[in-house]
Short mmCIF file of C-alpha atoms in Angstrom, two decimals:
data_model
loop_
_atom_site.label_atom_id
_atom_site.label_comp_id
_atom_site.label_asym_id
_atom_site.label_seq_id
_atom_site.Cartn_x
_atom_site.Cartn_y
_atom_site.Cartn_z
CA MET A 72 0.05 -93.70 -133.93
CA ILE A 73 3.68 -93.43 -132.81
CA ALA A 74 4.34 -96.89 -134.22
CA ALA A 75 2.93 -95.80 -137.58
CA ILE A 76 5.18 -92.71 -137.65
CA ALA A 77 8.19 -94.89 -136.77
CA ILE A 78 7.34 -97.24 -139.62
CA TYR A 79 7.01 -94.42 -142.16
CA ALA A 80 10.29 -92.85 -140.95
CA GLY A 81 11.99 -96.26 -141.16
CA CYS A 82 10.73 -96.68 -144.73
CA ILE A 83 12.21 -93.29 -145.68
CA LEU A 84 15.56 -94.16 -144.05
CA LEU A 85 15.58 -97.53 -145.82
CA LEU A 86 14.88 -96.00 -149.23
CA LEU A 87 17.52 -93.28 -148.68
CA GLY A 88 20.06 -95.93 -147.67
CA ALA A 89 19.31 -98.02 -150.75
CA LEU A 90 19.55 -94.90 -152.92
CA PHE A 91 22.96 -93.95 -151.52
CA SER A 92 24.22 -97.52 -152.00
CA LEU A 93 23.06 -97.41 -155.61
CA ILE A 94 24.77 -94.03 -156.12
CA ALA A 95 27.97 -95.42 -154.60
CA ALA A 96 27.90 -98.35 -157.04
CA ILE A 97 27.23 -96.03 -160.00
CA GLY A 98 30.05 -93.77 -158.82
CA VAL A 99 32.50 -96.65 -158.56
CA VAL A 100 31.80 -97.49 -162.20
CA ARG A 101 31.56 -93.94 -163.61
CA LEU A 102 34.38 -92.05 -161.86
CA PRO A 103 37.69 -91.86 -163.78
CA ASP A 104 40.39 -93.07 -161.35
CA LEU A 105 40.96 -95.09 -158.17
CA TYR A 106 40.99 -92.19 -155.69
CA THR A 107 37.84 -90.53 -156.95
CA ARG A 108 36.16 -93.94 -156.91
CA MET A 109 37.30 -94.28 -153.33
CA HIS A 110 35.42 -91.09 -152.46
CA ALA A 111 32.21 -92.63 -153.78
CA ALA A 112 32.71 -96.00 -152.10
CA SER A 113 33.81 -94.72 -148.69
CA LYS A 114 31.31 -91.88 -148.24
CA ALA A 115 28.18 -92.82 -150.16
CA GLY A 116 28.74 -96.51 -149.36
CA ALA A 117 29.13 -95.98 -145.62
CA VAL A 118 26.13 -93.66 -145.46
CA GLY A 119 24.03 -96.07 -147.53
CA GLY A 120 24.83 -99.11 -145.40
CA GLY A 121 24.55 -97.07 -142.21
CA LEU A 122 21.10 -95.72 -143.08
CA VAL A 123 19.82 -99.25 -143.74
CA LEU A 124 21.11 -100.33 -140.30
CA LEU A 125 19.40 -97.31 -138.70
CA ALA A 126 16.19 -98.29 -140.49
CA VAL A 127 16.50 -101.79 -138.98
CA ALA A 128 16.99 -100.18 -135.54
CA LEU A 129 13.85 -98.10 -136.03
CA LEU A 130 11.66 -100.88 -137.44
CA CYS A 131 12.47 -103.79 -135.13
CA PHE A 132 10.63 -102.46 -132.00
CA ASP A 133 13.03 -104.31 -129.73
CA VAL A 134 15.60 -102.59 -127.50
CA GLY A 135 18.24 -105.34 -127.74
CA VAL A 136 18.05 -105.66 -131.51
CA GLY A 137 17.92 -101.87 -131.95
CA LEU A 138 21.05 -101.40 -129.83
CA ARG A 139 22.83 -104.05 -131.86
CA ALA A 140 21.90 -102.30 -135.10
CA ILE A 141 23.15 -98.94 -133.76
CA ILE A 142 26.42 -100.53 -132.63
CA GLY A 143 26.71 -102.03 -136.11
CA PHE A 144 26.21 -98.52 -137.54
CA VAL A 145 28.98 -97.06 -135.35
CA PHE A 146 31.23 -99.98 -136.25
CA LEU A 147 30.64 -99.35 -139.95
CA LEU A 148 31.53 -95.67 -139.60
CA LEU A 149 34.71 -96.56 -137.69
CA THR A 150 35.97 -99.19 -140.12
CA THR A 151 35.13 -97.68 -143.52
CA PRO A 152 37.66 -94.81 -143.39
CA VAL A 153 40.35 -97.16 -142.06
CA SER A 154 39.97 -99.58 -144.95
CA ALA A 155 39.73 -96.75 -147.50
CA HIS A 156 42.89 -95.17 -146.13
CA LEU A 157 44.81 -98.47 -146.14
CA LEU A 158 43.76 -99.20 -149.70
CA ALA A 159 44.65 -95.67 -150.88
CA ARG A 160 48.07 -95.93 -149.26
CA ALA A 161 48.77 -99.38 -150.69
CA SER A 162 47.63 -98.39 -154.17
CA TYR A 163 49.62 -95.17 -154.23
CA ARG A 164 52.83 -97.13 -153.81
CA THR A 165 52.07 -99.70 -156.46
CA THR A 166 50.16 -98.11 -159.34
CA ASP A 167 51.57 -96.04 -162.15
CA GLN A 168 50.74 -92.43 -161.33
CA LEU A 169 50.62 -91.35 -164.99
CA GLN A 170 47.15 -92.80 -165.42
CA MET A 171 45.78 -90.79 -162.48
CA LYS A 172 44.48 -87.46 -163.67
CA MET A 173 45.39 -84.99 -160.95
CA VAL A 174 45.74 -81.22 -160.98
CA VAL A 175 48.35 -81.16 -158.21
CA ASP A 176 50.19 -84.09 -156.63
CA GLU A 177 52.23 -82.93 -153.67
CA LEU A 178 52.85 -86.46 -152.47
CA LYS A 179 55.02 -87.03 -155.56
CA THR A 180 56.76 -83.64 -155.72
CA LYS A 181 57.92 -83.86 -152.13
CA GLY A 182 60.04 -86.93 -152.60
CA GLY A 183 57.31 -89.57 -152.76
CA PRO A 184 55.69 -91.61 -150.03
CA ASN A 185 57.76 -93.02 -147.23
CA SER A 186 59.03 -96.47 -148.05
CA ALA A 187 58.34 -98.17 -144.72
CA ALA A 188 55.30 -100.46 -144.97
CA MET B 76 -1.64 -96.53 -147.54
CA SER B 77 -1.48 -98.46 -144.28
CA PRO B 78 1.88 -98.75 -142.50
CA ALA B 79 2.17 -102.45 -143.30
CA ASP B 80 1.59 -101.82 -147.01
CA ALA B 81 4.10 -98.96 -147.02
CA LEU B 82 6.68 -101.17 -145.30
CA SER B 83 6.25 -104.02 -147.75
CA LEU B 84 6.45 -101.64 -150.73
CA ALA B 85 9.49 -99.78 -149.36
CA THR B 86 11.42 -102.99 -148.63
CA LEU B 87 10.59 -104.28 -152.13
CA ILE B 88 11.87 -101.07 -153.78
CA ALA B 89 14.97 -101.07 -151.56
CA LEU B 90 15.70 -104.72 -152.45
CA VAL B 91 15.46 -103.93 -156.15
CA MET B 92 17.76 -100.89 -155.80
CA LEU B 93 20.32 -102.80 -153.71
CA GLY B 94 20.24 -105.73 -156.13
CA LEU B 95 20.91 -103.31 -158.99
CA ALA B 96 23.76 -101.76 -156.99
CA LEU B 97 25.29 -105.23 -156.46
CA LEU B 98 25.16 -105.92 -160.21
CA ILE B 99 26.71 -102.53 -161.05
CA SER B 100 29.59 -103.03 -158.62
CA VAL B 101 30.26 -106.44 -160.20
CA VAL B 102 30.96 -104.52 -163.45
CA ARG B 103 33.85 -102.71 -161.75
CA ILE B 104 35.19 -105.99 -160.31
CA ILE B 105 35.27 -107.47 -163.82
CA ILE B 106 36.78 -104.51 -165.74
CA GLY B 107 39.38 -103.66 -163.08
CA PRO B 108 41.80 -102.27 -164.30
CA THR B 109 44.05 -102.56 -161.20
CA LEU B 110 43.81 -104.88 -158.23
CA GLY B 111 43.06 -101.85 -156.05
CA ASP B 112 39.93 -101.09 -158.08
CA ARG B 113 38.70 -104.65 -157.71
CA VAL B 114 39.32 -104.68 -153.95
CA LEU B 115 37.48 -101.36 -153.63
CA ALA B 116 34.50 -102.71 -155.57
CA LEU B 117 34.51 -105.89 -153.45
CA ASP B 118 34.53 -103.77 -150.28
CA LEU B 119 31.58 -101.74 -151.55
CA MET B 120 29.85 -104.98 -152.52
CA THR B 121 30.06 -106.36 -148.97
CA VAL B 122 28.59 -103.11 -147.61
CA ILE B 123 25.75 -103.28 -150.15
CA ALA B 124 25.21 -106.97 -149.36
CA MET B 125 25.02 -106.01 -145.69
CA GLY B 126 22.29 -103.50 -146.55
CA PHE B 127 20.53 -106.19 -148.59
CA VAL B 128 20.53 -108.66 -145.68
CA GLY B 129 19.36 -105.86 -143.34
CA THR B 130 16.46 -105.12 -145.66
CA ILE B 131 15.55 -108.81 -145.70
CA ALA B 132 15.61 -108.72 -141.88
CA ILE B 133 13.00 -105.94 -141.97
CA ARG B 134 10.90 -107.63 -144.65
CA THR B 135 10.74 -111.03 -142.99
CA GLY B 136 10.79 -109.73 -139.41
CA LEU B 137 13.45 -112.31 -138.54
CA MET B 138 16.05 -110.30 -136.63
CA LEU B 139 18.58 -113.13 -136.84
CA TYR B 140 19.41 -111.67 -140.25
CA LEU B 141 20.78 -108.58 -138.51
CA ASP B 142 23.57 -110.68 -136.97
CA ILE B 143 24.45 -111.93 -140.44
CA ALA B 144 24.56 -108.32 -141.69
CA ILE B 145 26.91 -107.19 -138.91
CA ALA B 146 29.14 -110.25 -139.38
CA LEU B 147 29.27 -109.46 -143.10
CA ALA B 148 30.39 -105.88 -142.38
CA LEU B 149 33.16 -107.21 -140.10
CA LEU B 150 34.26 -109.74 -142.70
CA GLY B 151 34.36 -107.08 -145.42
CA PHE B 152 36.57 -104.84 -143.30
CA LEU B 153 39.00 -107.65 -142.48
CA ALA B 154 39.12 -108.75 -146.12
CA THR B 155 39.94 -105.23 -147.30
CA VAL B 156 42.70 -104.84 -144.70
CA ALA B 157 44.18 -108.18 -145.73
CA PHE B 158 44.01 -107.26 -149.42
CA ALA B 159 45.69 -103.89 -148.79
CA ARG B 160 48.55 -105.62 -146.99
CA TYR B 161 48.77 -108.14 -149.82
CA ILE B 162 49.02 -105.33 -152.41
CA LEU B 163 51.80 -103.71 -150.38
CA SER B 164 53.78 -106.93 -149.90
CA ARG B 165 53.38 -107.86 -153.56
CA ALA B 166 54.85 -104.48 -154.55
CA ALA B 167 57.74 -104.96 -152.11
CA MET B 168 58.45 -108.40 -153.58
CA ARG B 169 58.48 -107.02 -157.14
CA LYS B 170 60.90 -104.30 -156.13
CA GLY B 171 63.15 -106.94 -154.57
CA ASP B 172 63.17 -108.96 -157.81
CA ALA B 173 64.11 -106.01 -160.00
CA PRO B 174 67.86 -105.46 -160.34
CA MET C 109 38.10 -93.20 -118.62
CA ASN C 110 40.01 -95.32 -116.14
CA PRO C 111 40.49 -99.06 -116.86
CA ALA C 112 37.66 -100.18 -114.53
CA MET C 113 35.19 -97.87 -116.29
CA THR C 114 36.39 -99.16 -119.65
CA VAL C 115 35.76 -102.77 -118.58
CA VAL C 116 32.24 -101.90 -117.38
CA VAL C 117 31.41 -100.08 -120.61
CA LEU C 118 32.83 -102.93 -122.71
CA ALA C 119 30.75 -105.45 -120.70
CA LEU C 120 27.58 -103.38 -121.31
CA ILE C 121 28.35 -103.15 -125.06
CA TRP C 122 28.92 -106.91 -125.11
CA ALA C 123 25.56 -107.51 -123.42
CA ALA C 124 23.89 -105.14 -125.91
CA ILE C 125 25.42 -106.88 -128.93
CA THR C 126 24.55 -110.37 -127.74
CA GLY C 127 21.09 -109.16 -126.71
CA THR C 128 20.88 -110.69 -123.21
CA PHE C 129 21.53 -108.73 -120.02
CA SER C 130 21.83 -111.79 -117.72
CA GLY C 131 24.47 -111.85 -114.98
CA LEU C 132 26.48 -114.63 -116.57
CA ASN C 133 26.57 -112.88 -119.92
CA LEU C 134 27.70 -109.61 -118.27
CA LEU C 135 30.50 -111.53 -116.51
CA LEU C 136 31.59 -113.03 -119.82
CA GLY C 137 31.59 -109.55 -121.35
CA ALA C 138 33.64 -108.21 -118.45
CA ALA C 139 36.14 -111.06 -118.84
CA ILE C 140 36.57 -110.27 -122.53
CA GLY C 141 36.84 -106.57 -121.65
CA ILE C 142 39.60 -107.26 -119.12
CA VAL C 143 41.56 -109.23 -121.73
CA ALA C 144 41.13 -106.36 -124.22
CA VAL C 145 42.22 -103.74 -121.67
CA LEU C 146 45.26 -105.84 -120.70
CA LEU C 147 46.26 -106.21 -124.34
CA LEU C 148 45.82 -102.51 -125.08
CA ARG C 149 46.85 -100.91 -121.78
CA LYS C 150 49.92 -99.26 -123.31
CA ASN C 151 47.76 -97.48 -125.88
CA LEU C 152 45.08 -96.22 -123.48
CA GLY C 153 45.57 -92.55 -122.74
CA PRO C 154 45.37 -90.76 -119.38
CA PRO C 155 41.92 -90.48 -117.73
CA ARG C 156 39.40 -88.25 -119.47
CA ARG C 157 37.74 -85.33 -117.74
CA PHE C 158 34.12 -84.31 -118.15
CA ARG C 159 34.90 -81.24 -120.27
CA GLN C 160 36.68 -83.47 -122.78
CA LEU C 161 33.64 -85.72 -122.99
CA ARG C 162 31.53 -82.68 -123.87
CA ASN C 163 34.05 -81.66 -126.53
CA ALA C 164 33.98 -85.21 -127.89
CA ALA C 165 30.18 -85.05 -128.12
CA SER C 166 30.32 -81.77 -130.05
CA LEU C 167 32.95 -83.30 -132.35
CA ALA C 168 30.63 -86.27 -132.96
CA ALA C 169 27.71 -83.95 -133.81
CA LEU C 170 29.85 -81.94 -136.25
CA PHE C 171 31.06 -85.20 -137.76
CA LEU C 172 27.55 -86.60 -138.37
CA TYR C 173 26.51 -83.36 -140.06
CA GLU C 174 29.62 -83.28 -142.28
CA LEU C 175 29.16 -86.96 -143.14
CA ALA C 176 25.62 -86.34 -144.42
CA ALA C 177 26.81 -83.28 -146.37
CA SER C 178 29.69 -85.24 -147.92
CA ALA C 179 27.46 -88.13 -149.04
CA VAL C 180 25.09 -85.66 -150.72
CA ARG C 181 28.00 -83.89 -152.43
CA VAL C 182 29.50 -87.13 -153.74
CA ALA C 183 26.04 -88.13 -154.96
CA ILE C 184 25.70 -84.83 -156.86
CA VAL C 185 29.13 -85.29 -158.48
CA VAL C 186 28.33 -88.89 -159.46
CA LEU C 187 24.99 -87.95 -161.01
CA THR C 188 26.26 -84.91 -163.00
CA PRO C 189 26.06 -85.72 -166.72
CA ASP C 190 29.43 -84.17 -167.68
CA MET C 191 31.48 -85.49 -164.83
CA LYS C 192 34.91 -84.57 -166.21
CA SER C 193 34.30 -80.83 -165.68
CA ALA C 194 33.01 -81.32 -162.12
CA LEU C 195 36.18 -83.15 -161.08
CA LYS C 196 39.51 -81.58 -160.19
CA PRO C 197 41.34 -84.28 -158.23
CA ALA C 198 44.55 -83.36 -156.42
CA ILE C 199 46.76 -84.56 -153.56
CA ILE C 200 47.64 -81.83 -151.07
CA ALA C 201 50.15 -81.96 -148.22
CA PHE C 202 48.41 -80.77 -145.06
CA PRO C 203 50.80 -79.56 -142.32
CA LEU C 204 49.80 -81.32 -139.08
CA SER C 205 49.86 -79.39 -135.84
CA VAL C 206 48.59 -82.33 -133.76
CA LYS C 207 51.37 -84.73 -132.88
CA SER C 208 50.31 -87.89 -131.04
CA ASP C 209 49.35 -91.10 -132.85
CA ALA C 210 45.81 -91.06 -131.50
CA GLU C 211 45.14 -87.51 -132.68
CA ILE C 212 46.52 -88.14 -136.16
CA THR C 213 44.49 -91.35 -136.49
CA LEU C 214 41.29 -89.61 -135.41
CA LEU C 215 41.91 -86.64 -137.72
CA ALA C 216 42.73 -88.88 -140.70
CA ASN C 217 39.54 -90.90 -140.18
CA LEU C 218 37.44 -87.74 -139.86
CA ILE C 219 38.96 -86.27 -143.03
CA THR C 220 38.15 -89.42 -145.00
CA LEU C 221 34.46 -89.15 -144.16
CA THR C 222 34.04 -85.43 -144.82
CA PRO C 223 33.15 -83.56 -148.01
CA GLY C 224 35.55 -84.01 -150.90
CA THR C 225 38.60 -85.17 -148.97
CA LEU C 226 40.33 -88.52 -148.40
CA SER C 227 43.51 -89.06 -146.40
CA VAL C 228 46.13 -91.05 -148.33
CA ASP C 229 49.37 -91.08 -146.36
CA VAL C 230 51.31 -89.58 -143.45
CA SER C 231 54.91 -88.47 -143.93
CA GLU C 232 57.58 -90.28 -141.95
CA ASP C 233 58.28 -87.41 -139.54
CA ARG C 234 54.52 -87.02 -138.88
CA SER C 235 54.50 -83.38 -139.95
CA LEU C 236 52.46 -83.80 -143.14
CA LEU C 237 49.19 -85.55 -143.91
CA TYR C 238 48.61 -86.17 -147.61
CA VAL C 239 44.98 -85.49 -148.46
CA HIS C 240 43.26 -86.34 -151.74
CA ALA C 241 40.69 -83.73 -152.74
CA LEU C 242 37.85 -84.56 -155.12
CA ASN C 243 37.20 -80.98 -156.21
CA PHE C 244 40.34 -78.96 -155.69
CA GLY C 245 39.91 -75.21 -155.36
CA THR C 246 42.88 -73.48 -153.76
CA ARG C 247 45.49 -75.07 -151.56
CA GLU C 248 45.14 -72.42 -148.86
CA GLY C 249 41.35 -72.73 -148.77
CA LEU C 250 41.46 -76.50 -148.26
CA ILE C 251 44.13 -76.30 -145.55
CA ALA C 252 42.33 -73.51 -143.69
CA ASP C 253 39.12 -75.53 -143.91
CA ILE C 254 40.62 -78.59 -142.17
CA ALA C 255 42.77 -76.64 -139.70
CA GLY C 256 39.87 -74.44 -138.56
CA GLY C 257 37.29 -77.25 -138.47
CA PHE C 258 38.30 -80.72 -137.42
CA GLU C 259 41.87 -80.16 -136.31
CA ALA C 260 40.86 -77.51 -133.79
CA LYS C 261 38.11 -79.79 -132.43
CA VAL C 262 40.44 -82.80 -132.23
CA ARG C 263 42.96 -80.73 -130.31
CA GLU C 264 40.23 -79.64 -127.85
CA VAL C 265 39.23 -83.25 -127.19
CA TYR C 266 42.82 -84.29 -126.42
CA SER C 267 43.98 -81.16 -124.60
#
């Protein structure tokens, strides 16, 4: 009985994770500029991948494998914002800001980003 | 629906959705327009591929696939960090060339 | 956590990842943990007290909730038919009141994974954090949101 509930819950997590991954991919194609795309990839992408890993943890019925999946999930949540931040920082210094459609850009008005890499 | 049937159906649907997501993110890699966009799409693609491999681990019951998924996530992170540094150093080099 | 505790925890995580809790494997994990602690000993902070651990747990709970909310919000924005009207992107300078490297790193990572915000850069004197907002309302509202939510929690964990 408990195993059946775990399997159904794992299925729901798996489908949710796949759905968020799909939404992240659609967002990366549909959104208008690099930073808004980054929102889609870093949030929806991390949640999508993370939910699939949690589904693996729930469906494997093995403590060692489940722990590994959960550690993978934590690892994913730790690394995704770091890579998104690095990429945002690198792109801000290289791309032409005229093509970015922003209401306010205080990074530019306050003398631009610091030049040290 | 028995649990086993539900599991097989759910993994099939998830594989189709993740495969579709992979194809859609390839569109962004092709149309660009900047290197940053392509790197972002590649990063997302490795995360989706990780989910794909994880789903295969559930479907086949072979938990060795989970190790591949985690290694893929690690590789994607390192690749994105390396690309970000490359974008920065390329910009610095261009600035140095300009008079 | 003192260094010995860190090594033990790292050894346990190693055993969990590799999937075998045998003595030899734990020793190998401890050896790798010692190398990691030696390499990073300058960056490890002073020992944590129990109260801080509880604050860290409450921060983690808040974070998981905000992460789920942010993913749903991004999904709604992506699936809106007329996306242009739902978007008001902006970069805002957020005045930092936390000062140490560790606090700023933690806060920037938390901001990236919460609804509608993404940290882009830190100013050279570490007084400003540049935040990209997906759906910009008012500057004061956004700043009050971060300062009252995550920044206060981060300061509790490190105080």
